[in-house]
Coordinates of C-alpha atoms and ligand atoms in Angstrom, one line a residue:
V129 CA -69.5 75.3 -35.0
P130 CA -69.1 72.0 -37.0
E131 CA -71.3 68.9 -36.3
V132 CA -69.1 66.0 -34.2
R133 CA -70.3 62.7 -35.6
N134 CA -68.8 59.1 -35.6
G135 CA -66.3 58.1 -37.8
D136 CA -67.0 61.9 -39.7
D137 CA -64.3 64.3 -40.6
H138 CA -65.5 67.5 -39.9
R139 CA -62.6 69.4 -41.6
G140 CA -62.3 67.0 -44.8
G141 CA -61.8 63.1 -45.4
V142 CA -58.3 62.2 -44.3
G143 CA -58.2 59.5 -42.2
A144 CA -62.1 59.2 -41.7
G145 CA -62.5 56.2 -39.2
L146 CA -60.5 57.1 -36.9
L147 CA -62.1 60.1 -35.9
T148 CA -64.3 58.1 -33.8
A149 CA -65.2 61.1 -31.2
A150 CA -65.9 59.9 -27.6
A151 CA -68.9 62.6 -27.6
V152 CA -71.0 63.1 -30.9
R153 CA -74.6 64.6 -31.1
G154 CA -77.8 63.0 -30.9
A155 CA -80.9 63.3 -33.0
D156 CA -81.8 66.2 -30.2
G157 CA -78.6 67.8 -31.2
E158 CA -77.4 67.7 -28.1
L159 CA -73.8 65.8 -27.1
R160 CA -74.0 62.3 -25.8
C161 CA -71.3 59.7 -25.2
E162 CA -73.1 56.4 -26.9
G163 CA -76.0 56.2 -25.5
V164 CA -75.8 58.9 -22.3
P165 CA -76.3 62.4 -22.7
L166 CA -73.4 64.7 -21.6
R167 CA -75.9 66.6 -19.6
R168 CA -76.7 64.1 -17.7
I169 CA -73.3 62.9 -16.8
A170 CA -72.7 66.7 -15.7
A171 CA -75.3 66.8 -13.2
A172 CA -74.6 63.3 -11.7
A173 CA -71.4 64.0 -11.1
G174 CA -71.0 67.6 -11.5
T175 CA -68.1 69.9 -13.3
P176 CA -65.4 69.8 -14.6
V177 CA -65.5 65.7 -15.3
Y178 CA -63.7 64.0 -17.2
V179 CA -65.8 61.1 -19.7
Y180 CA -64.0 58.4 -21.2
N181 CA -65.6 56.3 -23.6
G182 CA -64.8 52.6 -23.1
H183 CA -66.1 51.9 -26.7
T184 CA -63.0 54.0 -28.6
I185 CA -60.5 52.5 -26.9
R186 CA -61.5 48.8 -27.8
D187 CA -61.9 50.0 -31.1
R188 CA -58.2 52.0 -31.4
Y189 CA -56.6 48.6 -30.2
Q190 CA -58.3 46.4 -32.1
R191 CA -57.3 48.5 -34.7
L192 CA -54.0 48.4 -34.0
Q193 CA -54.0 44.8 -33.3
A194 CA -55.2 44.4 -36.8
A195 CA -52.4 46.3 -38.3
L196 CA -49.1 44.0 -36.3
A197 CA -51.4 40.8 -37.1
S198 CA -48.5 39.7 -39.2
V199 CA -45.6 39.2 -36.8
P200 CA -45.5 38.4 -33.4
H201 CA -46.0 41.4 -30.7
R202 CA -47.9 42.6 -28.0
L203 CA -49.2 46.1 -27.3
H204 CA -48.2 47.6 -24.2
Y205 CA -50.4 50.3 -22.9
T206 CA -48.5 53.2 -21.5
L207 CA -49.9 54.2 -18.4
K208 CA -48.4 58.0 -18.4
A209 CA -50.9 58.9 -20.9
N210 CA -53.7 57.6 -18.8
S211 CA -53.1 55.7 -15.4
S212 CA -57.3 55.6 -14.7
A213 CA -58.2 52.3 -12.9
A214 CA -60.8 52.2 -14.7
V215 CA -59.4 52.7 -18.1
L216 CA -56.3 50.2 -16.9
R217 CA -59.0 47.6 -16.6
V218 CA -60.6 48.0 -20.0
V219 CA -57.1 48.0 -21.4
R220 CA -56.0 44.6 -19.2
Q221 CA -59.4 43.1 -20.4
L222 CA -58.2 43.6 -24.1
G223 CA -55.2 41.5 -23.7
A224 CA -52.5 44.1 -23.3
G225 CA -49.6 44.6 -21.2
V226 CA -48.8 47.9 -19.7
D227 CA -45.3 50.4 -20.4
V228 CA -44.3 52.0 -17.0
V229 CA -42.1 54.6 -16.0
S230 CA -42.2 55.0 -12.5
G231 CA -42.4 53.4 -9.1
G232 CA -45.7 55.0 -9.2
E233 CA -47.1 53.6 -12.8
L234 CA -45.9 50.5 -11.3
H235 CA -48.0 50.0 -8.2
R236 CA -51.1 51.1 -10.3
A237 CA -50.6 48.8 -13.4
R238 CA -50.4 45.9 -10.2
C239 CA -53.1 47.3 -8.6
A240 CA -55.0 46.8 -11.9
G241 CA -54.1 43.2 -12.3
F242 CA -51.4 43.4 -14.2
A243 CA -48.8 40.6 -13.8
G244 CA -44.9 41.6 -13.2
S245 CA -44.7 39.8 -16.8
D246 CA -47.1 42.2 -18.5
V247 CA -44.7 45.4 -17.5
V248 CA -42.0 47.1 -19.1
F249 CA -40.0 49.1 -17.0
G250 CA -39.4 52.0 -19.0
G251 CA -37.9 56.3 -18.2
V252 CA -34.9 57.8 -18.1
G253 CA -34.5 58.6 -14.3
K254 CA -35.1 55.4 -12.3
T255 CA -33.9 55.5 -8.9
D256 CA -32.5 52.6 -7.2
D257 CA -35.8 52.2 -4.9
E258 CA -38.0 51.6 -8.5
L259 CA -35.1 49.5 -10.1
R260 CA -35.7 47.2 -6.8
A261 CA -39.9 47.5 -7.2
G262 CA -39.5 46.1 -10.8
L263 CA -36.8 43.0 -9.6
A264 CA -39.7 42.2 -6.8
A265 CA -42.4 42.6 -9.4
G266 CA -40.5 40.7 -12.1
V267 CA -41.5 42.8 -14.7
L268 CA -41.0 41.5 -18.3
L269 CA -37.5 43.8 -19.0
F270 CA -36.6 47.1 -17.7
N271 CA -35.2 49.4 -20.8
V272 CA -31.9 50.7 -19.8
E273 CA -31.4 54.6 -20.8
S274 CA -27.2 54.7 -19.7
A275 CA -24.2 52.9 -19.3
G276 CA -24.9 54.0 -15.5
E277 CA -28.2 52.7 -15.1
L278 CA -27.1 49.4 -16.6
R279 CA -24.4 49.0 -13.7
R280 CA -26.7 50.4 -11.0
L281 CA -29.4 47.4 -12.1
D282 CA -26.7 45.1 -12.2
A283 CA -25.2 45.5 -9.0
I284 CA -29.0 46.0 -7.3
A285 CA -29.7 42.2 -8.8
R286 CA -27.0 40.9 -8.3
E287 CA -27.6 41.8 -4.4
V288 CA -31.3 40.5 -4.5
G289 CA -29.9 37.4 -6.6
V290 CA -31.9 37.7 -9.7
R291 CA -30.8 38.4 -13.2
A292 CA -32.8 41.4 -14.4
P293 CA -33.9 41.3 -18.2
I294 CA -33.0 44.2 -20.0
G295 CA -33.8 46.2 -23.3
L296 CA -31.1 49.0 -24.4
R297 CA -33.1 52.3 -25.0
I298 CA -31.6 53.3 -28.2
N299 CA -31.4 56.9 -29.0
P300 CA -32.3 56.3 -33.1
E301 CA -31.4 60.1 -34.0
V302 CA -33.4 60.5 -36.5
S303 CA -35.3 63.9 -37.8
L304 CA -38.6 64.3 -36.8
E305 CA -41.6 66.7 -36.9
A306 CA -43.8 66.3 -34.2
A307 CA -46.7 69.1 -32.9
H308 CA -44.3 70.5 -30.2
A309 CA -40.2 70.7 -29.6
Y310 CA -41.4 69.1 -25.9
I311 CA -42.7 65.9 -27.2
K312 CA -39.4 64.9 -29.6
T313 CA -37.5 62.5 -28.0
G314 CA -35.4 60.3 -30.4
E315 CA -33.2 63.1 -31.9
R316 CA -29.9 63.5 -31.5
G317 CA -28.8 65.5 -28.4
Q318 CA -32.1 64.6 -25.9
K319 CA -31.8 63.2 -22.6
F320 CA -33.5 60.2 -23.8
G321 CA -32.0 57.1 -24.5
I322 CA -28.6 55.6 -25.0
P323 CA -26.5 57.9 -27.7
W324 CA -26.4 56.1 -31.4
D325 CA -22.6 55.9 -30.8
D326 CA -22.6 54.1 -27.8
A327 CA -24.8 51.4 -28.6
I328 CA -22.7 48.5 -29.0
P329 CA -19.9 49.5 -26.4
V330 CA -23.3 49.7 -24.2
A331 CA -24.3 46.4 -25.6
E332 CA -21.0 45.2 -24.8
L333 CA -20.8 46.5 -21.2
A334 CA -24.3 44.6 -20.6
L335 CA -23.2 41.5 -22.2
S336 CA -20.3 41.5 -19.7
L337 CA -22.4 41.6 -16.7
G338 CA -23.6 39.0 -14.7
G339 CA -26.8 40.6 -13.1
V340 CA -28.2 41.8 -16.2
E341 CA -29.3 40.0 -19.7
L342 CA -29.7 41.6 -22.8
V343 CA -33.4 40.4 -24.1
G344 CA -34.5 43.3 -26.1
L345 CA -34.0 46.7 -27.7
D346 CA -36.1 49.5 -27.7
M347 CA -36.3 52.7 -28.7
H348 CA -39.0 56.3 -29.0
L349 CA -39.1 58.4 -31.3
G350 CA -41.6 61.2 -29.7
S351 CA -45.2 61.7 -29.4
Q352 CA -48.0 62.9 -31.8
L353 CA -46.3 61.8 -34.8
T354 CA -48.4 62.0 -37.9
R355 CA -45.9 60.7 -40.2
I356 CA -44.7 57.5 -40.5
D357 CA -41.2 57.7 -42.2
P358 CA -39.2 58.5 -39.1
Y359 CA -40.4 54.7 -37.9
R360 CA -39.4 53.4 -40.6
A361 CA -35.7 55.0 -39.9
G362 CA -35.5 54.5 -36.5
V363 CA -36.6 50.7 -37.1
A364 CA -34.4 50.5 -39.7
R365 CA -31.6 52.1 -36.9
L366 CA -32.3 49.2 -34.3
V367 CA -32.3 46.5 -36.8
D368 CA -28.9 47.6 -37.7
I369 CA -28.2 47.3 -33.9
W370 CA -28.9 43.9 -33.9
R371 CA -27.8 42.1 -37.0
Q372 CA -24.0 43.8 -35.4
L373 CA -25.1 42.1 -32.1
R374 CA -25.8 38.5 -34.0
D375 CA -22.8 38.4 -35.9
L376 CA -20.8 38.9 -32.6
G377 CA -22.9 36.0 -31.5
V378 CA -25.3 37.2 -29.0
D379 CA -28.3 35.1 -29.4
T380 CA -30.3 36.2 -26.1
L381 CA -32.3 39.3 -28.0
R382 CA -35.9 38.5 -28.0
Y383 CA -38.0 41.6 -28.3
L384 CA -38.2 45.2 -30.4
D385 CA -39.6 47.6 -28.6
I386 CA -40.3 50.9 -30.9
G387 CA -42.2 52.7 -28.2
G388 CA -45.3 54.7 -29.0
G389 CA -45.9 58.5 -30.9
L390 CA -48.6 57.2 -32.8
G391 CA -50.3 60.3 -33.7
V392 CA -54.5 61.4 -33.2
R393 CA -56.7 63.7 -35.1
Y394 CA -56.9 67.0 -33.2
D395 CA -57.6 69.4 -35.4
T396 CA -57.0 68.9 -39.2
E397 CA -53.8 66.7 -39.0
A398 CA -53.5 63.2 -40.6
S399 CA -54.3 60.4 -38.2
P400 CA -51.3 57.7 -39.5
D401 CA -52.3 55.5 -41.9
L402 CA -51.7 51.8 -39.7
D403 CA -51.7 49.6 -43.3
R404 CA -49.0 52.3 -44.3
F405 CA -47.4 52.0 -41.2
A406 CA -46.9 47.8 -41.5
D407 CA -46.1 47.9 -44.7
M408 CA -43.2 50.1 -43.6
V409 CA -42.2 49.0 -40.2
L410 CA -42.9 44.9 -40.3
P411 CA -41.0 44.2 -43.0
L412 CA -37.7 44.7 -40.9
V413 CA -39.1 43.4 -38.0
R414 CA -40.3 39.9 -39.8
E415 CA -36.0 39.5 -40.3
T416 CA -35.0 39.7 -36.9
G417 CA -37.5 36.7 -35.8
L418 CA -38.0 38.9 -32.7
T419 CA -41.2 40.1 -30.9
L420 CA -42.6 43.1 -31.3
L421 CA -43.5 45.6 -28.7
M422 CA -45.2 48.8 -28.9
E423 CA -46.0 51.5 -26.2
P424 CA -49.1 53.0 -27.9
G425 CA -50.4 55.8 -25.0
R426 CA -52.4 58.6 -27.0
F427 CA -53.5 56.6 -30.0
L428 CA -55.4 54.3 -27.5
V429 CA -57.1 56.7 -25.3
G430 CA -56.8 60.4 -27.1
N431 CA -59.9 60.5 -29.1
A432 CA -61.5 58.2 -26.2
G433 CA -62.1 61.4 -23.5
V434 CA -64.2 64.3 -23.3
L435 CA -63.4 67.3 -20.3
L436 CA -66.9 68.7 -19.5
T437 CA -66.9 72.0 -18.3
R438 CA -69.5 74.6 -17.0
V439 CA -69.6 78.4 -17.8
I440 CA -68.9 80.4 -15.0
D441 CA -69.0 83.9 -16.7
T442 CA -68.5 86.1 -19.9
K443 CA -66.9 88.8 -20.3
H444 CA -65.9 91.6 -23.1
S445 CA -62.6 93.1 -22.6
G446 CA -59.8 94.9 -24.8
G447 CA -62.2 94.4 -28.1
K448 CA -62.2 90.4 -27.3
D449 CA -64.8 88.1 -25.3
F450 CA -63.9 85.4 -22.8
V451 CA -65.8 82.5 -21.6
I452 CA -64.6 81.9 -18.1
V453 CA -65.3 77.9 -17.0
D454 CA -64.7 75.9 -14.7
A455 CA -61.9 73.5 -15.6
G456 CA -58.8 75.2 -17.0
M457 CA -54.9 74.7 -17.1
T458 CA -55.3 72.5 -13.9
E459 CA -57.3 70.1 -15.7
L460 CA -56.2 70.4 -19.1
L461 CA -52.7 72.0 -19.4
R462 CA -52.0 71.0 -23.3
P463 CA -53.1 74.1 -24.6
S464 CA -51.0 76.2 -22.2
H465 CA -48.2 74.1 -22.1
Y466 CA -47.8 72.9 -25.9
G467 CA -49.8 75.9 -27.7
A468 CA -52.0 72.3 -28.0
Y469 CA -55.5 72.6 -30.1
H470 CA -58.7 71.1 -28.4
R471 CA -62.0 71.1 -30.3
V472 CA -64.5 73.0 -27.9
E473 CA -68.7 71.9 -28.3
P474 CA -71.4 73.6 -26.7
V475 CA -73.1 70.6 -25.3
A476 CA -76.6 72.0 -26.3
P477 CA -77.4 72.3 -30.0
P478 CA -75.6 75.0 -31.4
G479 CA -78.3 77.8 -32.2
E480 CA -77.7 81.0 -32.7
P481 CA -74.6 81.8 -35.2
S482 CA -70.9 81.8 -33.7
T483 CA -68.7 84.5 -32.6
I484 CA -64.8 84.2 -32.0
V485 CA -63.5 83.9 -28.3
D486 CA -61.0 82.7 -25.7
V487 CA -62.5 79.6 -23.8
V488 CA -60.4 80.7 -20.7
G489 CA -60.1 79.1 -16.9
P490 CA -60.5 80.4 -12.9
V491 CA -56.8 79.7 -12.6
C492 CA -54.8 83.4 -11.9
E493 CA -52.4 82.9 -14.8
S494 CA -53.1 84.7 -18.2
G495 CA -51.6 81.5 -19.9
D496 CA -54.6 79.7 -18.1
F497 CA -56.6 78.9 -21.5
L498 CA -58.5 75.6 -23.2
A499 CA -59.1 77.3 -26.5
L500 CA -57.9 81.1 -28.1
D501 CA -59.8 82.8 -31.0
R502 CA -62.2 79.9 -31.3
P503 CA -65.8 80.5 -32.7
L504 CA -68.7 79.1 -30.4
P505 CA -71.9 80.0 -30.3
P506 CA -73.2 81.9 -27.5
V507 CA -73.6 80.8 -24.4
A508 CA -74.4 82.0 -20.9
D509 CA -73.7 81.4 -17.4
G510 CA -74.6 77.7 -16.4
D511 CA -74.0 76.4 -19.7
L512 CA -72.3 73.2 -20.0
I513 CA -69.0 73.0 -22.6
A514 CA -66.9 69.7 -24.2
I515 CA -63.3 69.8 -24.5
L516 CA -62.7 67.3 -26.9
D517 CA -59.9 64.6 -27.0
V518 CA -58.3 64.9 -23.2
G519 CA -58.4 61.3 -22.7
A520 CA -54.6 61.3 -22.8
Y521 CA -52.0 63.8 -20.9
G522 CA -55.2 65.6 -19.4
Y523 CA -56.2 64.4 -15.8
V524 CA -52.5 62.7 -15.7
M525 CA -51.1 65.8 -16.0
A526 CA -53.9 67.6 -13.4
S527 CA -52.7 69.7 -10.8
N528 CA -54.1 71.4 -7.5
Y529 CA -53.1 74.8 -8.5
N530 CA -55.0 77.7 -7.2
S531 CA -56.1 74.8 -4.3
R532 CA -58.4 73.3 -6.9
P533 CA -59.4 70.1 -5.8
R534 CA -59.0 67.4 -8.9
A535 CA -62.2 66.6 -10.6
A536 CA -64.1 63.5 -11.3
E537 CA -63.8 60.6 -13.7
V538 CA -66.4 59.1 -15.4
L539 CA -66.7 56.1 -17.8
V540 CA -69.1 55.4 -20.3
E541 CA -70.4 52.1 -21.5
G542 CA -73.0 51.8 -23.9
D543 CA -75.9 53.5 -22.0
R544 CA -74.4 53.1 -18.9
F545 CA -72.2 55.4 -16.7
A546 CA -69.9 55.4 -13.7
V547 CA -67.9 57.6 -11.3
V548 CA -64.5 55.7 -11.7
T549 CA -62.7 58.1 -9.9
R550 CA -64.4 60.2 -7.3
R551 CA -63.7 64.1 -7.2
E552 CA -61.2 65.3 -4.6
T553 CA -62.3 67.4 -1.6
V554 CA -61.0 70.5 0.1
E555 CA -60.5 68.0 3.1
D556 CA -57.8 66.1 0.3
L557 CA -56.0 69.1 -0.3
V558 CA -54.8 69.4 3.4
R559 CA -54.5 65.8 4.1
L560 CA -50.8 65.4 3.7
E561 CA -50.0 68.4 6.0
I562 CA -48.9 67.9 9.4
P563 CA -49.9 70.3 12.0
D564 CA -47.7 69.5 14.6
P565 CA -44.6 68.7 12.7
D566 CA -41.6 66.8 14.7
W567 CA -38.6 69.6 14.5
R568 CA -35.3 68.2 14.3
T569 CA -31.9 69.6 14.5
Ligands
LLP213 N1 -43.0 55.0 -24.6 C1 -42.5 56.1 -24.3 C2 -40.5 55.9 -23.9 C3 -42.4 57.5 -24.1 O1 -41.7 58.8 -23.8 C4 -44.1 57.7 -24.2 C5 -44.5 59.4 -24.6 C6 -44.6 56.5 -24.8 C7 -44.5 55.2 -25.3 C8 -46.6 57.0 -25.4 O2 -46.4 58.1 -26.1 P1 -47.5 58.2 -26.9 O3 -48.3 56.6 -27.8 O4 -48.4 58.4 -26.0 O5 -47.1 59.3 -28.1 N2 -47.4 65.3 -22.4 C9 -47.0 65.3 -23.9 C10 -47.1 64.1 -24.4 C11 -45.6 63.5 -23.5 C12 -45.3 61.9 -24.2 C13 -44.2 61.4 -23.3 N3 -44.0 60.0 -23.7 C14 -48.7 65.8 -24.6 O6 -49.8 66.5 -24.0 O7 -48.8 66.1 -25.8

């Protein structure tokens, strides 16, 4: 089992520095998160538990900020990656804004202290109620995804007596390589954004409506992108539209939002080279004089989280070895849903040689696994295992399937840790159910 060390690439050198793991082995060989042994967190908070390293989030934020420093810009952290209040507090203290895609995320952002003007409101299907909530909060802008949404927002804004600031999310229709088809969004024929050919007509419609003000252009390519060139192609297409609008005399544009999508390292993939990213993208942005907005999610939090789980049982069946742990697809859907790879490490010092195992959860589905055909040193019932790089799209995609209460979340800062989200209880599972329902005809 490869050792995980801060800043080290355990498989060979590319992008070192962006590999900072949330958990590393101490001198005693035990996995720890900063100054806190993971064993201590499991003892205090139980398992399964997500552990986040505040330092990793700040480190990523500062790297990205530095790369974009030569143009006016703001990072709008994407809540969907991890909307835990404790993570939002870390991000807010750094000075970030947020990107939300639902009334629920807007509520969380407001609870965490973000002002309306810190919020970019995106999403392919915003309901009237969500649009109203965004207007009431005074969001920086709505990224509008269709002519229909534009008309609805215009009508609601006029009814409320305000003018809604909008960006147009254009589908740049560039071809992409992403880890999985489900996380590509900026190719032709996807549900997201305004089709490229309709961009100018929809912009003209926006300019003709009294309830909206066109202040931005927006795109989002996809997620877990490890190549930079699609950003250049996509930004070039947005700049093309900016130019056409400028030639039409439009002078209200202020923001160029290029979405999220920067990849992180889970296994052997290369981390995006931020300097190259800046060299390829910023000159195009500079030409427009607009403020650059980015909506990073995974890049800030992906490598910052660890899922701590305990071995319940081991089994040899059909020529395979299974390690059954107390976390599964209900805590981390990514392996099952996208075939995603997450490193698996025993918390104790890895001693004896590894054998090949499947690490699986307790959920009644054959698709409930965390890692397949993976080398792992021998483990016994009760041993702790860490699943790495679960800070993005981990807890937020958790479910209660099999009536499993959602796990707790812990934040580590230096040599201190705190439970920041309590574990659900079995009472929580039935809390919303109505024992004596009000029958109607
Ligand atoms: N902006 C928009 C409009 C998005 O749709 C997304 C992600 C982001 C920003 C942030 O992307 P990021 O920087 O995190 O790549 N559940 C999947 C990922 C879905 C991403 C959806 N959109 C996974 O676990 O890989």
